[in-house]
PDB file of C-alpha atoms in Angstrom:
ATOM      1  CA  MET A   1    -106.864  43.932  94.767  1.00 47.00           C
ATOM      2  CA  LYS A   2    -106.526  44.812  91.247  1.00 52.00           C
ATOM      3  CA  LEU A   3    -103.694  45.125  88.954  1.00 56.00           C
ATOM      4  CA  ILE A   4    -104.253  48.057  86.654  1.00 53.00           C
ATOM      5  CA  ARG A   5    -101.990  48.688  84.012  1.00 52.00           C
ATOM      6  CA  TYR A   6    -100.370  51.923  84.862  1.00 51.00           C
ATOM      7  CA  GLU A   7    -100.612  54.458  81.853  1.00 51.00           C
ATOM      8  CA  ASN A   8     -98.203  57.438  81.500  1.00 52.00           C
ATOM      9  CA  PRO A   9    -100.557  60.772  81.116  1.00 51.00           C
ATOM     10  CA  HIS A  10     -98.124  62.204  79.235  1.00 52.00           C
ATOM     11  CA  THR A  11     -97.869  59.993  76.430  1.00 53.00           C
ATOM     12  CA  ASN A  12    -100.450  60.923  73.713  1.00 55.00           C
ATOM     13  CA  LEU A  13    -103.781  59.201  73.382  1.00 54.00           C
ATOM     14  CA  PHE A  14    -102.984  57.941  69.857  1.00 55.00           C
ATOM     15  CA  SER A  15     -99.739  56.471  70.489  1.00 59.00           C
ATOM     16  CA  ASN A  16    -101.693  54.354  73.151  1.00 57.00           C
ATOM     17  CA  PHE A  17    -104.431  53.738  70.765  1.00 57.00           C
ATOM     18  CA  ASN A  18    -101.884  52.721  68.168  1.00 60.00           C
ATOM     19  CA  ARG A  19    -100.013  50.643  70.715  1.00 56.00           C
ATOM     20  CA  PHE A  20    -102.880  48.704  71.470  1.00 57.00           C
ATOM     21  CA  PHE A  21    -103.631  47.725  67.940  1.00 55.00           C
ATOM     22  CA  ASP A  22     -99.793  47.080  67.177  1.00 56.00           C
ATOM     23  CA  GLU A  23     -99.847  44.796  70.260  1.00 53.00           C
ATOM     24  CA  ALA A  24    -102.966  42.849  69.178  1.00 52.00           C
ATOM     25  CA  PHE A  25    -101.810  42.298  65.850  1.00 50.00           C
ATOM     26  CA  GLN A  26     -98.213  42.056  65.983  1.00 47.00           C
ATOM     27  CA  ASN A  27     -98.134  38.107  66.079  1.00 44.00           C
ATOM     28  CA  LEU A  28    -100.016  38.332  62.870  1.00 44.00           C
ATOM     29  CA  TRP A  29     -97.643  40.012  60.888  1.00 42.00           C
ATOM     30  CA  GLN A  30     -94.789  39.004  62.506  1.00 38.00           C
ATOM     31  CA  GLU A  31     -92.720  42.120  62.680  1.00 38.00           C
ATOM     32  CA  PRO A  32     -91.270  44.173  65.387  1.00 39.00           C
ATOM     33  CA  VAL A  33     -93.049  47.015  65.798  1.00 40.00           C
ATOM     34  CA  ASN A  34     -91.722  50.611  66.416  1.00 42.00           C
ATOM     35  CA  HIS A  35     -93.457  52.420  68.955  1.00 43.00           C
ATOM     36  CA  THR A  36     -91.142  55.201  69.061  1.00 45.00           C
ATOM     37  CA  ASN A  37     -91.942  58.744  67.588  1.00 46.00           C
ATOM     38  CA  LEU A  38     -91.491  62.502  68.681  1.00 51.00           C
ATOM     39  CA  TYR A  39     -93.256  62.429  71.690  1.00 60.00           C
ATOM     40  CA  ASN A  40     -92.140  58.707  72.721  1.00 69.00           C
ATOM     41  CA  PRO A  41     -88.782  58.467  72.014  1.00 74.00           C
ATOM     42  CA  ALA A  42     -86.614  55.382  72.017  1.00 85.00           C
ATOM     43  CA  VAL A  43     -84.792  54.244  75.453  1.00 89.00           C
ATOM     44  CA  ASP A  44     -82.073  51.357  75.120  1.00 90.00           C
ATOM     45  CA  VAL A  45     -80.829  49.878  78.219  1.00 92.00           C
ATOM     46  CA  TYR A  46     -77.515  48.166  78.391  1.00 93.00           C
ATOM     47  CA  GLU A  47     -75.587  46.573  81.277  1.00 90.00           C
ATOM     48  CA  ASP A  48     -72.126  45.519  81.994  1.00 89.00           C
ATOM     49  CA  GLU A  49     -70.600  43.944  85.693  1.00 85.00           C
ATOM     50  CA  ASP A  50     -70.564  47.622  87.473  1.00 88.00           C
ATOM     51  CA  HIS A  51     -73.213  49.902  85.629  1.00 90.00           C
ATOM     52  CA  LEU A  52     -76.342  49.912  83.810  1.00 91.00           C
ATOM     53  CA  TYR A  53     -76.719  52.126  80.907  1.00 93.00           C
ATOM     54  CA  LEU A  54     -79.765  54.069  79.486  1.00 93.00           C
ATOM     55  CA  LYS A  55     -79.462  55.756  76.307  1.00 93.00           C
ATOM     56  CA  ALA A  56     -82.575  57.884  75.404  1.00 92.00           C
ATOM     57  CA  GLU A  57     -83.246  59.795  72.083  1.00 91.00           C
ATOM     58  CA  LEU A  58     -83.991  63.417  72.766  1.00 91.00           C
ATOM     59  CA  PRO A  59     -83.232  65.236  69.609  1.00 89.00           C
ATOM     60  CA  GLY A  60     -83.691  69.041  69.790  1.00 88.00           C
ATOM     61  CA  PHE A  61     -83.289  69.100  73.355  1.00 90.00           C
ATOM     62  CA  THR A  62     -80.696  71.104  75.274  1.00 91.00           C
ATOM     63  CA  LYS A  63     -79.069  70.169  78.724  1.00 92.00           C
ATOM     64  CA  ASP A  64     -81.468  72.971  80.454  1.00 92.00           C
ATOM     65  CA  GLN A  65     -84.218  71.659  79.003  1.00 92.00           C
ATOM     66  CA  ILE A  66     -83.839  67.863  80.474  1.00 92.00           C
ATOM     67  CA  ASP A  67     -85.009  67.392  83.958  1.00 92.00           C
ATOM     68  CA  LEU A  68     -83.682  63.916  85.809  1.00 92.00           C
ATOM     69  CA  GLN A  69     -85.060  63.191  88.965  1.00 91.00           C
ATOM     70  CA  ILE A  70     -85.015  60.340  91.400  1.00 90.00           C
ATOM     71  CA  GLU A  71     -87.560  59.721  94.008  1.00 89.00           C
ATOM     72  CA  LYS A  72     -87.375  56.784  96.115  1.00 84.00           C
ATOM     73  CA  SER A  73     -86.418  54.035  93.254  1.00 85.00           C
ATOM     74  CA  VAL A  74     -87.965  55.870  90.353  1.00 90.00           C
ATOM     75  CA  LEU A  75     -85.679  57.540  87.907  1.00 91.00           C
ATOM     76  CA  THR A  76     -87.702  60.425  85.988  1.00 91.00           C
ATOM     77  CA  ILE A  77     -86.578  61.971  82.760  1.00 91.00           C
ATOM     78  CA  LYS A  78     -88.727  64.754  81.916  1.00 89.00           C
ATOM     79  CA  ALA A  79     -87.971  67.235  79.012  1.00 89.00           C
ATOM     80  CA  LYS A  80     -89.929  70.121  77.371  1.00 86.00           C
ATOM     81  CA  ARG A  81     -88.806  72.474  74.507  1.00 84.00           C
ATOM     82  CA  LYS A  82     -90.751  74.861  72.242  1.00 79.00           C
ATOM     83  CA  GLY A  83     -91.533  73.595  68.938  1.00 71.00           C
ATOM     84  CA  SER A  84     -91.224  75.151  65.638  1.00 64.00           C
ATOM     85  CA  ASP A  85     -93.476  78.064  64.961  1.00 62.00           C
ATOM     86  CA  GLU A  86     -96.933  76.089  64.548  1.00 60.00           C
ATOM     87  CA  GLU A  87     -96.200  73.666  67.013  1.00 62.00           C
ATOM     88  CA  ALA A  88     -96.761  74.402  70.507  1.00 65.00           C
ATOM     89  CA  GLU A  89     -94.559  72.655  72.900  1.00 75.00           C
ATOM     90  CA  VAL A  90     -92.762  69.299  72.842  1.00 77.00           C
ATOM     91  CA  SER A  91     -92.656  67.359  76.243  1.00 81.00           C
ATOM     92  CA  TYR A  92     -91.618  64.024  76.827  1.00 83.00           C
ATOM     93  CA  SER A  93     -91.565  62.251  80.277  1.00 85.00           C
ATOM     94  CA  ARG A  94     -90.633  58.591  81.232  1.00 87.00           C
ATOM     95  CA  SER A  95     -89.966  56.577  84.184  1.00 88.00           C
ATOM     96  CA  PHE A  96     -88.141  54.036  85.010  1.00 89.00           C
ATOM     97  CA  THR A  97     -87.837  51.824  88.392  1.00 90.00           C
ATOM     98  CA  LEU A  98     -84.331  50.870  89.570  1.00 88.00           C
ATOM     99  CA  ASP A  99     -83.694  48.054  91.781  1.00 85.00           C
ATOM    100  CA  ASP A 100     -81.970  48.135  95.096  1.00 85.00           C
ATOM    101  CA  SER A 101     -78.316  47.177  93.260  1.00 86.00           C
ATOM    102  CA  ILE A 102     -78.036  50.861  91.813  1.00 88.00           C
ATOM    103  CA  ASP A 103     -76.219  53.360  93.744  1.00 88.00           C
ATOM    104  CA  THR A 104     -78.512  56.137  93.167  1.00 86.00           C
ATOM    105  CA  ASN A 105     -76.333  58.833  94.475  1.00 88.00           C
ATOM    106  CA  ASN A 106     -73.709  58.507  91.826  1.00 89.00           C
ATOM    107  CA  ILE A 107     -75.647  58.824  88.412  1.00 90.00           C
ATOM    108  CA  SER A 108     -74.283  60.631  85.852  1.00 92.00           C
ATOM    109  CA  ALA A 109     -75.334  61.859  82.461  1.00 93.00           C
ATOM    110  CA  GLU A 110     -74.172  62.936  79.190  1.00 94.00           C
ATOM    111  CA  LEU A 111     -76.029  64.625  76.319  1.00 94.00           C
ATOM    112  CA  LYS A 112     -74.448  64.322  72.991  1.00 92.00           C
ATOM    113  CA  ASN A 113     -76.099  65.075  69.298  1.00 92.00           C
ATOM    114  CA  GLY A 114     -79.311  64.581  71.125  1.00 91.00           C
ATOM    115  CA  VAL A 115     -78.654  61.403  72.993  1.00 93.00           C
ATOM    116  CA  LEU A 116     -79.008  61.247  76.396  1.00 94.00           C
ATOM    117  CA  THR A 117     -76.747  58.803  78.222  1.00 94.00           C
ATOM    118  CA  LEU A 118     -77.270  57.961  82.048  1.00 94.00           C
ATOM    119  CA  THR A 119     -74.584  55.948  83.671  1.00 94.00           C
ATOM    120  CA  LEU A 120     -76.182  54.080  86.796  1.00 93.00           C
ATOM    121  CA  PRO A 121     -73.588  52.532  88.861  1.00 92.00           C
ATOM    122  CA  ARG A 122     -74.358  49.215  90.771  1.00 89.00           C
ATOM    123  CA  LYS A 123     -73.548  49.540  94.656  1.00 86.00           C
ATOM    124  CA  GLU A 124     -70.398  47.665  95.563  1.00 80.00           C
ATOM    125  CA  GLU A 125     -72.102  45.059  97.617  1.00 77.00           C
ATOM    126  CA  SER A 126     -74.167  43.808  94.758  1.00 73.00           C
ATOM    127  CA  LYS A 127     -71.409  43.371  92.197  1.00 72.00           C
ATOM    128  CA  PRO A 128     -70.610  40.010  91.820  1.00 72.00           C
ATOM    129  CA  ARG A 129     -67.430  39.034  93.582  1.00 76.00           C
ATOM    130  CA  GLN A 130     -65.183  35.950  94.163  1.00 80.00           C
ATOM    131  CA  ILE A 131     -65.486  34.101  97.697  1.00 83.00           C
ATOM    132  CA  GLU A 132     -61.967  32.708  99.021  1.00 86.00           C
ATOM    133  CA  ILE A 133     -62.223  29.575 100.265  1.00 88.00           C
ATOM    134  CA  GLN A 134     -60.483  29.632 103.597  1.00 84.00           C
TER     135      GLN A 134
ATOM    136  CA  MET B   1     -98.913  65.801  53.287  1.00 41.00           C
ATOM    137  CA  ASN B   2     -97.585  68.922  52.414  1.00 45.00           C
ATOM    138  CA  ASP B   3     -96.892  69.130  48.759  1.00 47.00           C
ATOM    139  CA  ILE B   4     -93.098  69.964  48.899  1.00 50.00           C
ATOM    140  CA  VAL B   5     -92.580  66.366  49.947  1.00 47.00           C
ATOM    141  CA  LYS B   6     -93.588  63.304  47.994  1.00 48.00           C
ATOM    142  CA  ASN B   7     -92.136  60.618  49.883  1.00 49.00           C
ATOM    143  CA  GLU B   8     -90.020  58.112  47.205  1.00 48.00           C
ATOM    144  CA  GLN B   9     -89.493  55.654  50.207  1.00 48.00           C
ATOM    145  CA  THR B  10     -92.294  53.142  50.552  1.00 45.00           C
ATOM    146  CA  GLU B  11     -90.529  51.131  53.393  1.00 46.00           C
ATOM    147  CA  ALA B  12     -92.174  51.650  56.852  1.00 45.00           C
ATOM    148  CA  ASN B  13     -90.617  53.340  59.517  1.00 47.00           C
ATOM    149  CA  THR B  14     -89.344  50.161  61.794  1.00 47.00           C
ATOM    150  CA  CYS B  15     -86.600  48.493  62.968  1.00 48.00           C
ATOM    151  CA  THR B  16     -86.131  45.756  60.513  1.00 44.00           C
ATOM    152  CA  GLN B  17     -83.975  47.723  58.317  1.00 43.00           C
ATOM    153  CA  GLU B  18     -80.632  47.256  59.350  1.00 54.00           C
ATOM    154  CA  HIS B  19     -78.661  49.301  57.644  1.00 70.00           C
ATOM    155  CA  THR B  20     -80.390  52.594  56.689  1.00 81.00           C
ATOM    156  CA  TYR B  21     -83.787  53.720  57.528  1.00 83.00           C
ATOM    157  CA  LYS B  22     -86.098  56.868  57.485  1.00 88.00           C
ATOM    158  CA  PRO B  23     -85.833  59.705  60.317  1.00 89.00           C
ATOM    159  CA  TRP B  24     -88.613  61.126  61.822  1.00 86.00           C
ATOM    160  CA  TYR B  25     -89.225  64.670  60.046  1.00 89.00           C
ATOM    161  CA  ARG B  26     -91.548  67.436  59.749  1.00 86.00           C
ATOM    162  CA  VAL B  27     -92.589  69.957  57.166  1.00 88.00           C
ATOM    163  CA  ASP B  28     -94.119  73.370  57.856  1.00 86.00           C
ATOM    164  CA  LYS B  29     -95.425  75.913  55.103  1.00 86.00           C
ATOM    165  CA  LYS B  30     -93.984  79.453  55.540  1.00 84.00           C
ATOM    166  CA  GLU B  31     -94.866  82.634  54.087  1.00 83.00           C
ATOM    167  CA  ASP B  32     -92.081  82.505  51.439  1.00 83.00           C
ATOM    168  CA  GLY B  33     -91.597  78.768  51.317  1.00 87.00           C
ATOM    169  CA  TYR B  34     -90.783  75.902  53.884  1.00 89.00           C
ATOM    170  CA  SER B  35     -89.248  74.823  56.762  1.00 90.00           C
ATOM    171  CA  ALA B  36     -88.276  71.173  57.657  1.00 91.00           C
ATOM    172  CA  GLU B  37     -86.984  69.586  60.916  1.00 90.00           C
ATOM    173  CA  ILE B  38     -85.190  66.065  60.392  1.00 92.00           C
ATOM    174  CA  TYR B  39     -84.627  64.300  63.963  1.00 91.00           C
ATOM    175  CA  LEU B  40     -81.174  62.697  63.430  1.00 92.00           C
ATOM    176  CA  PRO B  41     -80.165  61.471  67.287  1.00 91.00           C
ATOM    177  CA  GLY B  42     -76.914  60.251  67.718  1.00 91.00           C
ATOM    178  CA  ALA B  43     -75.446  61.614  64.359  1.00 92.00           C
ATOM    179  CA  ALA B  44     -73.175  64.528  64.501  1.00 92.00           C
ATOM    180  CA  LYS B  45     -72.923  67.606  62.346  1.00 92.00           C
ATOM    181  CA  GLU B  46     -69.823  66.258  60.206  1.00 92.00           C
ATOM    182  CA  ASP B  47     -72.089  62.947  59.519  1.00 92.00           C
ATOM    183  CA  VAL B  48     -74.614  64.326  57.864  1.00 94.00           C
ATOM    184  CA  THR B  49     -74.503  64.752  54.263  1.00 94.00           C
ATOM    185  CA  LEU B  50     -77.231  66.333  51.957  1.00 94.00           C
ATOM    186  CA  ARG B  51     -77.235  66.476  48.236  1.00 92.00           C
ATOM    187  CA  TYR B  52     -79.313  67.499  45.739  1.00 92.00           C
ATOM    188  CA  GLU B  53     -80.065  65.376  42.554  1.00 89.00           C
ATOM    189  CA  ASP B  54     -82.862  64.563  40.278  1.00 87.00           C
ATOM    190  CA  GLU B  55     -85.085  67.488  41.731  1.00 87.00           C
ATOM    191  CA  THR B  56     -84.523  65.048  45.114  1.00 91.00           C
ATOM    192  CA  LEU B  57     -82.744  66.389  48.201  1.00 92.00           C
ATOM    193  CA  ILE B  58     -81.017  62.969  49.857  1.00 94.00           C
ATOM    194  CA  ILE B  59     -80.206  63.625  53.460  1.00 94.00           C
ATOM    195  CA  GLU B  60     -78.175  60.952  54.776  1.00 93.00           C
ATOM    196  CA  ALA B  61     -76.460  60.681  58.324  1.00 93.00           C
ATOM    197  CA  LYS B  62     -74.043  58.375  60.160  1.00 90.00           C
ATOM    198  CA  ARG B  63     -74.746  57.340  63.771  1.00 88.00           C
ATOM    199  CA  SER B  64     -71.878  57.954  66.132  1.00 84.00           C
ATOM    200  CA  ASP B  65     -73.045  56.475  69.090  1.00 82.00           C
ATOM    201  CA  SER B  66     -72.219  53.219  69.253  1.00 84.00           C
ATOM    202  CA  VAL B  67     -71.246  51.693  72.591  1.00 86.00           C
ATOM    203  CA  PRO B  68     -68.581  49.434  73.766  1.00 88.00           C
ATOM    204  CA  ASP B  69     -68.598  45.944  73.276  1.00 88.00           C
ATOM    205  CA  SER B  70     -68.767  45.374  76.631  1.00 90.00           C
ATOM    206  CA  TRP B  71     -71.755  46.607  77.155  1.00 91.00           C
ATOM    207  CA  LYS B  72     -74.740  44.019  76.989  1.00 90.00           C
ATOM    208  CA  GLN B  73     -77.985  45.297  75.824  1.00 89.00           C
ATOM    209  CA  ILE B  74     -81.200  44.587  77.546  1.00 87.00           C
ATOM    210  CA  ARG B  75     -84.033  46.401  75.916  1.00 84.00           C
ATOM    211  CA  ALA B  76     -83.629  47.694  72.568  1.00 84.00           C
ATOM    212  CA  GLU B  77     -86.100  50.666  71.113  1.00 83.00           C
ATOM    213  CA  SER B  78     -84.051  52.458  68.941  1.00 82.00           C
ATOM    214  CA  CYS B  79     -83.198  51.732  65.318  1.00 77.00           C
ATOM    215  CA  LYS B  80     -79.617  50.476  64.682  1.00 78.00           C
ATOM    216  CA  GLY B  81     -77.916  51.725  61.447  1.00 81.00           C
ATOM    217  CA  ASN B  82     -77.959  54.780  59.715  1.00 88.00           C
ATOM    218  CA  TYR B  83     -80.408  57.457  58.509  1.00 91.00           C
ATOM    219  CA  LEU B  84     -81.804  57.954  54.746  1.00 92.00           C
ATOM    220  CA  LEU B  85     -84.145  60.330  53.868  1.00 92.00           C
ATOM    221  CA  LYS B  86     -85.414  61.477  50.338  1.00 92.00           C
ATOM    222  CA  LEU B  87     -87.315  64.508  49.866  1.00 91.00           C
ATOM    223  CA  ARG B  88     -89.015  65.770  46.295  1.00 90.00           C
ATOM    224  CA  LEU B  89     -88.876  69.156  45.883  1.00 87.00           C
ATOM    225  CA  ASN B  90     -91.613  70.551  43.785  1.00 82.00           C
ATOM    226  CA  ASN B  91     -90.641  72.902  41.129  1.00 80.00           C
ATOM    227  CA  LYS B  92     -91.365  76.192  43.126  1.00 84.00           C
ATOM    228  CA  ILE B  93     -88.992  75.534  45.557  1.00 87.00           C
ATOM    229  CA  ASP B  94     -85.307  77.383  44.910  1.00 88.00           C
ATOM    230  CA  HIS B  95     -83.067  74.585  45.191  1.00 85.00           C
ATOM    231  CA  GLU B  96     -79.820  76.920  45.216  1.00 87.00           C
ATOM    232  CA  GLN B  97     -81.304  78.537  48.231  1.00 87.00           C
ATOM    233  CA  ILE B  98     -81.892  75.752  50.842  1.00 90.00           C
ATOM    234  CA  ASN B  99     -80.520  76.704  54.289  1.00 91.00           C
ATOM    235  CA  ALA B 100     -79.411  73.998  56.766  1.00 93.00           C
ATOM    236  CA  ASN B 101     -78.277  74.213  60.054  1.00 93.00           C
ATOM    237  CA  PHE B 102     -77.620  71.095  62.631  1.00 94.00           C
ATOM    238  CA  GLU B 103     -77.653  70.985  66.358  1.00 92.00           C
ATOM    239  CA  ASN B 104     -78.420  68.485  69.167  1.00 91.00           C
ATOM    240  CA  GLY B 105     -79.431  65.691  66.480  1.00 91.00           C
ATOM    241  CA  VAL B 106     -81.784  68.060  64.846  1.00 92.00           C
ATOM    242  CA  LEU B 107     -81.238  68.952  60.978  1.00 94.00           C
ATOM    243  CA  ARG B 108     -83.370  72.178  59.982  1.00 93.00           C
ATOM    244  CA  LEU B 109     -83.681  73.565  56.534  1.00 93.00           C
ATOM    245  CA  GLY B 110     -85.287  76.331  55.168  1.00 93.00           C
ATOM    246  CA  PHE B 111     -86.744  76.264  51.497  1.00 91.00           C
ATOM    247  CA  SER B 112     -87.770  79.405  49.713  1.00 90.00           C
ATOM    248  CA  HIS B 113     -89.580  79.763  46.709  1.00 87.00           C
ATOM    249  CA  ARG B 114     -87.567  81.066  43.384  1.00 86.00           C
ATOM    250  CA  ALA B 115     -87.579  84.576  43.164  1.00 82.00           C
ATOM    251  CA  GLU B 116     -89.400  84.904  39.900  1.00 80.00           C
ATOM    252  CA  LEU B 117     -92.514  83.057  41.299  1.00 77.00           C
ATOM    253  CA  ALA B 118     -92.677  86.094  44.025  1.00 75.00           C
ATOM    254  CA  PRO B 119     -96.264  87.826  43.502  1.00 78.00           C
ATOM    255  CA  LYS B 120     -95.715  90.999  41.446  1.00 81.00           C
ATOM    256  CA  GLN B 121     -97.772  94.028  41.050  1.00 85.00           C
ATOM    257  CA  ILE B 122     -98.463  94.969  37.538  1.00 88.00           C
ATOM    258  CA  THR B 123     -99.163  98.656  36.754  1.00 90.00           C
ATOM    259  CA  ILE B 124    -101.641  99.951  34.711  1.00 91.00           C
ATOM    260  CA  ASP B 125    -100.463 102.202  32.029  1.00 85.00           C
TER     261      ASP B 125
END
C-alpha cells in the first residue's frame, strides 16, 4: 500500500505549485510562509477543556453562501459567491477530520465580519475528569 | 498592476509583521474609473478608517475578533494584528468622489475619473 498525499481538488493549481516551492525553500530563509489567499483562506484552530474552535476567514460571504457538512468524522466548509464583475465565481472548500472526542451533533457556527467561528463541543465522556479514591 | 495603484509598501504579505499587515485586495478597471475590493476579515465597519493624504488613500482597520484567553491555539494561519493598506491614486481620479461600502469583512471602493477628463465632443463651426 502506498501513502498518497491528498490534494484538495478545489485549491487552485498555482497555490499548490507555490506551496511546493515555499515548503522546499522555507528552511533556507527561516521565515514562516503565509499560504493563505482569497481562494485558500486562513483557518485558526483553538481548544479549551470542553471545546474545539475553528475560525475561518471568509470575507465577503453571507450566511446563505456557506455550507457546512459533517459526514462520518469529516467536517467540510464550502463557500461560493459571485465575484465582482470580471471575476467569475469565488469558491472555497476545506475539510477537517475530527477525532472521536467531538460531539458532532452539537456543533454551532457564527459568522461575523467575514469570520466564521465554529464551536465543536467535546463529548461528555471524553472530558477530563477527576476520579475519586474510594 | 493596474495604474491606479502603485504599492508603497515593500513588505511581503507574511505573518512576520506583528502589528500591521497588508490585506489582500483587488482593483478592477471600469468605464469611468476603478473599483477596488479590500478583504478585511475580522474588522467591523466602525473600526475601518479611510484617509486621503499626499495623493495616497490610507486604509486602516482594527481587528475586533480576538479570542478569550482560555482558548489555546493549536493551529495558526491567520495574521495577527491590524490592517494597513496604502493606495496611491493617479491624478485622473477624483479623490473627492470616492464611494466606500463595507460588508461582511470586505471594503468596496469606487473611484471615478475627474469630470473635466471625461471625453468631450468638439463641434466644428
